[in-house]
Amino acid sequence: MRTILLNDPTLYAVLTAQPGRVEFSFCRVLVLMALRVSIVIPARNDAAALARTLCHLDNMARLGESEIIVAAAGDREATVRAVAGRVRLLWPVGSTRAALMNAGAAAARGDVLFFLHADSFPPPRALTLIEGVLRDPRVVGGAFEHLFDEPSVSLRLITYINRARYRLTRNYYGDQGIFVRASVFRDLGGYKALRLLEDLDFTQRLKHRGKSVLIREPLRTSGRRFLARGPWPTFCFIVWLLALHTLGLDTQRYAERWRGPADGTPGMPWPGDIRL
């Protein structure tokens, strides 16, 4: 029995789709994927959270085989101190999360793009888990299980509701750590130039490109926005946005309300003049 070693999952898909070109009764096909992951972190006026996340990443397995790119906007001095020369730091044009992530992806050299929020903490085996699911050439990307970092009963209930939603729809949020093959990301045109729900739009397009998987090991993310603004009012606001998005109505006019002022730290309380 002959063994064919393939490093290109696209080639593997072509061969398996046309069995007449390979005598499968006389050979085995093994897919060997030595993947390099580029971790892309968008950060806007978020130096304190970014510093904590970078320290967390220092303890992640196989980090030396990957690269970390921070695409930043806002407070330069504090961000430079947080990065402390440990990772690549970009200052692209634009401050929306979509613009920052696209800029980081354009500079990335990895086979896989792993988009991580500045206040999120992936599991220690995150890179190994990503490589494991991508050994299946049908898989184009996915995300991790969501878990708020803070021990709040309300946040835990919201987590369970959110898990039911994305397990049913396979539509993931950015705070779940979206990962995607770099070639697929570029073919899809990256994130659309949206100020809000760019992550949902992308994962909806992604699942139509191939198999999008959920890694059941939790990625912890800060619930600071929910705690500062009230867990349930914030949750209801998200449900309202999802309803508008599902109906094809305008959600972008709510972007500033969700993001907060451009010169502020993400997750700040809503100004007193804002009502849901």
Coordinates of C-alpha atoms in Angstrom, one line a residue, residues 11-266:
L11 CA -5.4 19.6 -3.2
Y12 CA -6.8 17.0 -0.9
A13 CA -10.3 18.2 -1.5
V14 CA -9.7 18.1 -5.3
L15 CA -8.4 14.6 -5.1
T16 CA -11.2 13.3 -3.0
A17 CA -13.8 15.0 -5.1
Q18 CA -12.5 13.2 -8.2
P19 CA -11.8 9.6 -7.1
G20 CA -11.1 8.5 -10.7
R21 CA -7.8 10.3 -10.5
V22 CA -6.5 8.3 -7.5
E23 CA -6.6 4.6 -6.9
F24 CA -7.8 4.7 -3.3
S25 CA -7.8 0.9 -3.1
F26 CA -4.0 0.9 -3.4
C27 CA -3.0 3.9 -1.4
R28 CA -3.6 6.0 1.7
V29 CA -3.8 9.7 1.9
L30 CA -2.5 11.4 4.9
V31 CA -2.9 15.2 5.5
L32 CA 0.0 16.7 7.2
M33 CA -0.7 20.3 8.2
A34 CA 2.1 22.2 9.9
L35 CA 0.1 25.4 10.4
R36 CA 1.4 28.7 11.6
V37 CA -1.2 30.8 13.5
S38 CA -1.2 34.6 13.4
I39 CA -3.0 36.0 16.5
V40 CA -4.6 39.4 15.6
I41 CA -5.6 41.6 18.4
P42 CA -7.6 44.8 17.7
A43 CA -7.2 47.4 20.5
R44 CA -8.7 50.9 20.7
N45 CA -7.8 52.9 23.9
D46 CA -7.6 49.6 25.7
A47 CA -4.0 49.4 27.0
A48 CA -4.7 48.0 30.5
A49 CA -6.8 45.1 29.1
L50 CA -4.3 44.5 26.3
A51 CA -1.4 44.2 28.8
R52 CA -3.3 41.5 30.8
T53 CA -4.1 39.6 27.6
L54 CA -0.5 39.7 26.4
C55 CA 0.7 38.4 29.8
H56 CA -1.8 35.6 29.6
L57 CA -0.6 34.6 26.1
D58 CA 2.9 34.3 27.4
N59 CA 1.8 31.1 29.1
M60 CA 0.0 29.6 26.1
A61 CA 1.4 26.4 24.6
R62 CA 3.2 26.5 21.2
L63 CA 3.2 30.3 21.2
G64 CA 6.7 30.3 19.8
E65 CA 5.4 28.8 16.6
S66 CA 3.0 31.6 16.0
E67 CA 3.0 35.4 15.7
I68 CA 1.0 38.1 17.6
I69 CA -0.1 41.3 15.8
V70 CA -1.7 44.2 17.7
A71 CA -3.6 46.6 15.4
A72 CA -4.2 49.6 17.6
A73 CA -6.0 53.0 17.6
G74 CA -6.2 55.7 20.1
D75 CA -3.8 56.2 23.1
R76 CA -0.4 55.6 21.6
E77 CA 1.7 56.1 24.7
A78 CA -0.2 53.7 26.9
T79 CA -0.5 51.1 24.1
V80 CA 3.2 51.1 23.4
R81 CA 3.9 50.6 27.1
A82 CA 1.4 47.7 27.2
V83 CA 3.0 46.0 24.2
A84 CA 6.6 46.6 25.5
G85 CA 8.1 45.4 22.3
R86 CA 6.8 41.9 22.8
V87 CA 4.7 41.7 19.6
R88 CA 4.2 43.5 16.3
L89 CA 2.3 46.7 16.8
L90 CA 0.5 48.4 13.9
W91 CA -1.2 51.8 13.7
P92 CA -3.6 51.5 10.7
V93 CA -6.0 54.0 9.4
G94 CA -9.4 53.7 11.0
S95 CA -10.5 52.8 14.5
T96 CA -13.4 50.4 14.0
R97 CA -12.7 46.8 15.1
A98 CA -13.3 45.6 11.5
A99 CA -10.7 48.1 10.1
L100 CA -8.1 47.1 12.8
M101 CA -8.6 43.3 12.2
N102 CA -8.4 43.7 8.5
A103 CA -5.2 45.6 8.8
G104 CA -3.7 43.0 11.2
A105 CA -4.7 40.2 8.8
A106 CA -3.1 42.0 5.9
A107 CA 0.2 42.0 7.7
A108 CA -0.1 38.5 9.0
R109 CA 2.2 35.7 7.6
G110 CA 0.4 32.7 9.2
D111 CA -1.7 30.0 7.5
V112 CA -4.5 30.6 10.1
L113 CA -5.8 33.9 11.5
F114 CA -7.0 33.9 15.1
F115 CA -8.8 37.1 16.0
L116 CA -8.7 37.8 19.7
H117 CA -10.3 40.7 21.6
A118 CA -8.0 42.7 23.8
D119 CA -9.9 41.6 26.9
S120 CA -10.1 37.9 26.1
F121 CA -8.2 34.9 27.4
P122 CA -7.9 31.8 25.2
P123 CA -7.4 28.4 26.8
P124 CA -3.8 27.3 27.2
R125 CA -4.1 24.7 24.4
A126 CA -5.9 27.0 22.0
L127 CA -3.3 26.8 19.2
T128 CA -3.1 23.0 19.5
L129 CA -6.9 22.8 19.4
I130 CA -7.2 25.1 16.4
E131 CA -4.6 23.0 14.5
G132 CA -6.4 19.8 15.5
V133 CA -9.8 20.8 14.0
L134 CA -8.1 22.2 10.9
R135 CA -6.6 18.8 10.1
D136 CA -10.0 18.2 8.6
P137 CA -9.7 19.9 5.1
R138 CA -13.5 20.5 5.1
V139 CA -13.1 22.9 8.1
V140 CA -12.6 26.5 7.1
G141 CA -12.7 28.1 10.6
G142 CA -14.7 28.4 13.8
A143 CA -14.7 29.7 17.3
F144 CA -14.4 28.7 20.9
E145 CA -17.0 28.2 23.6
H146 CA -17.9 31.5 25.3
L147 CA -17.5 32.2 29.0
F148 CA -17.5 35.5 30.9
D149 CA -14.5 35.9 33.1
E150 CA -16.3 37.4 36.1
P151 CA -18.2 35.2 38.6
S152 CA -21.6 36.9 38.1
V153 CA -24.8 34.9 38.3
S154 CA -26.4 37.2 35.6
L155 CA -23.4 36.9 33.3
R156 CA -23.5 33.1 33.7
L157 CA -27.2 33.0 32.8
I158 CA -26.5 35.2 29.7
T159 CA -23.6 32.8 28.8
Y160 CA -26.0 29.9 28.8
I161 CA -28.5 31.7 26.6
N162 CA -25.8 32.8 24.2
R163 CA -24.5 29.2 24.0
A164 CA -27.9 28.0 23.0
R165 CA -28.1 30.6 20.3
Y166 CA -24.7 30.0 18.6
R167 CA -24.8 26.2 19.0
L168 CA -28.1 26.3 17.0
T169 CA -27.1 28.8 14.4
R170 CA -23.3 28.5 14.1
N171 CA -23.1 32.3 14.1
Y172 CA -20.3 33.3 16.3
Y173 CA -19.2 36.5 18.0
G174 CA -15.8 38.0 18.1
D175 CA -15.4 37.5 21.9
Q176 CA -15.4 33.7 21.2
G177 CA -12.0 34.0 19.4
I178 CA -12.9 33.5 15.7
F179 CA -10.3 31.6 13.7
V180 CA -10.2 31.1 9.9
R181 CA -7.8 29.8 7.3
A182 CA -6.0 32.8 5.9
S183 CA -6.7 31.9 2.3
V184 CA -10.4 31.6 3.1
F185 CA -10.4 35.0 4.9
R186 CA -8.9 36.7 1.9
D187 CA -11.3 35.0 -0.5
L188 CA -14.2 36.3 1.6
G189 CA -12.8 39.8 1.4
G190 CA -12.2 39.9 5.2
Y191 CA -14.5 41.8 7.5
K192 CA -16.9 44.2 5.9
A193 CA -16.5 47.9 6.7
L194 CA -19.1 47.8 9.4
R195 CA -19.0 49.6 12.7
L196 CA -21.1 47.0 14.5
L197 CA -21.8 43.3 14.1
E198 CA -18.9 42.8 11.8
D199 CA -18.1 39.5 13.5
L200 CA -21.7 38.1 13.1
D201 CA -21.7 39.1 9.4
F202 CA -18.3 37.4 8.9
T203 CA -19.2 34.1 10.6
Q204 CA -22.5 34.0 8.7
R205 CA -20.6 34.2 5.4
L206 CA -17.9 31.8 6.7
K207 CA -20.3 28.9 7.3
H208 CA -21.4 29.0 3.7
R209 CA -17.8 28.6 2.6
G210 CA -17.2 25.3 4.4
K211 CA -17.5 23.6 7.8
S212 CA -17.4 26.0 10.7
V213 CA -16.7 24.3 14.0
L214 CA -17.1 25.1 17.7
I215 CA -14.3 24.2 20.0
R216 CA -16.0 23.3 23.3
E217 CA -13.1 24.5 25.5
P218 CA -14.1 27.9 26.8
L219 CA -12.4 31.2 25.9
R220 CA -12.8 33.6 28.8
T221 CA -13.7 37.1 28.0
S222 CA -14.4 40.2 30.1
G223 CA -18.0 41.0 30.9
R224 CA -17.0 44.6 31.9
R225 CA -19.4 46.1 29.3
F226 CA -22.3 44.2 30.8
L227 CA -21.4 45.0 34.4
A228 CA -20.8 48.7 33.7
R229 CA -24.1 49.1 31.8
G230 CA -26.2 46.5 33.6
P231 CA -26.2 42.8 32.5
W232 CA -29.8 42.6 31.4
P233 CA -30.2 46.0 29.8
T234 CA -27.1 45.3 27.8
F235 CA -28.4 41.8 26.9
C236 CA -31.7 43.2 25.8
F237 CA -29.9 45.8 23.6
I238 CA -28.0 43.0 21.9
V239 CA -31.2 41.0 21.3
W240 CA -32.6 44.2 19.8
L241 CA -29.6 44.5 17.5
L242 CA -29.9 40.9 16.5
A243 CA -33.5 41.3 15.6
L244 CA -32.8 44.3 13.4
H245 CA -29.9 42.4 11.7
T246 CA -32.1 39.3 11.1
L247 CA -34.8 41.5 9.5
G248 CA -32.3 43.3 7.3
L249 CA -32.8 46.6 9.0
D250 CA -30.1 49.2 9.9
T251 CA -28.0 48.4 12.9
Q252 CA -25.1 50.7 12.1
R253 CA -26.8 53.8 13.6
Y254 CA -26.4 52.1 17.0
A255 CA -22.7 51.6 16.6
E256 CA -21.6 54.6 18.7
R257 CA -24.0 53.7 21.4
W258 CA -22.5 50.2 21.6
R259 CA -18.8 51.2 21.2
G260 CA -18.9 54.3 23.3
P261 CA -17.0 57.5 22.5
A262 CA -14.0 57.2 20.2
D263 CA -11.6 58.5 22.9
G264 CA -13.0 56.3 25.7
T265 CA -12.1 52.9 27.0
P266 CA -14.4 50.1 25.7

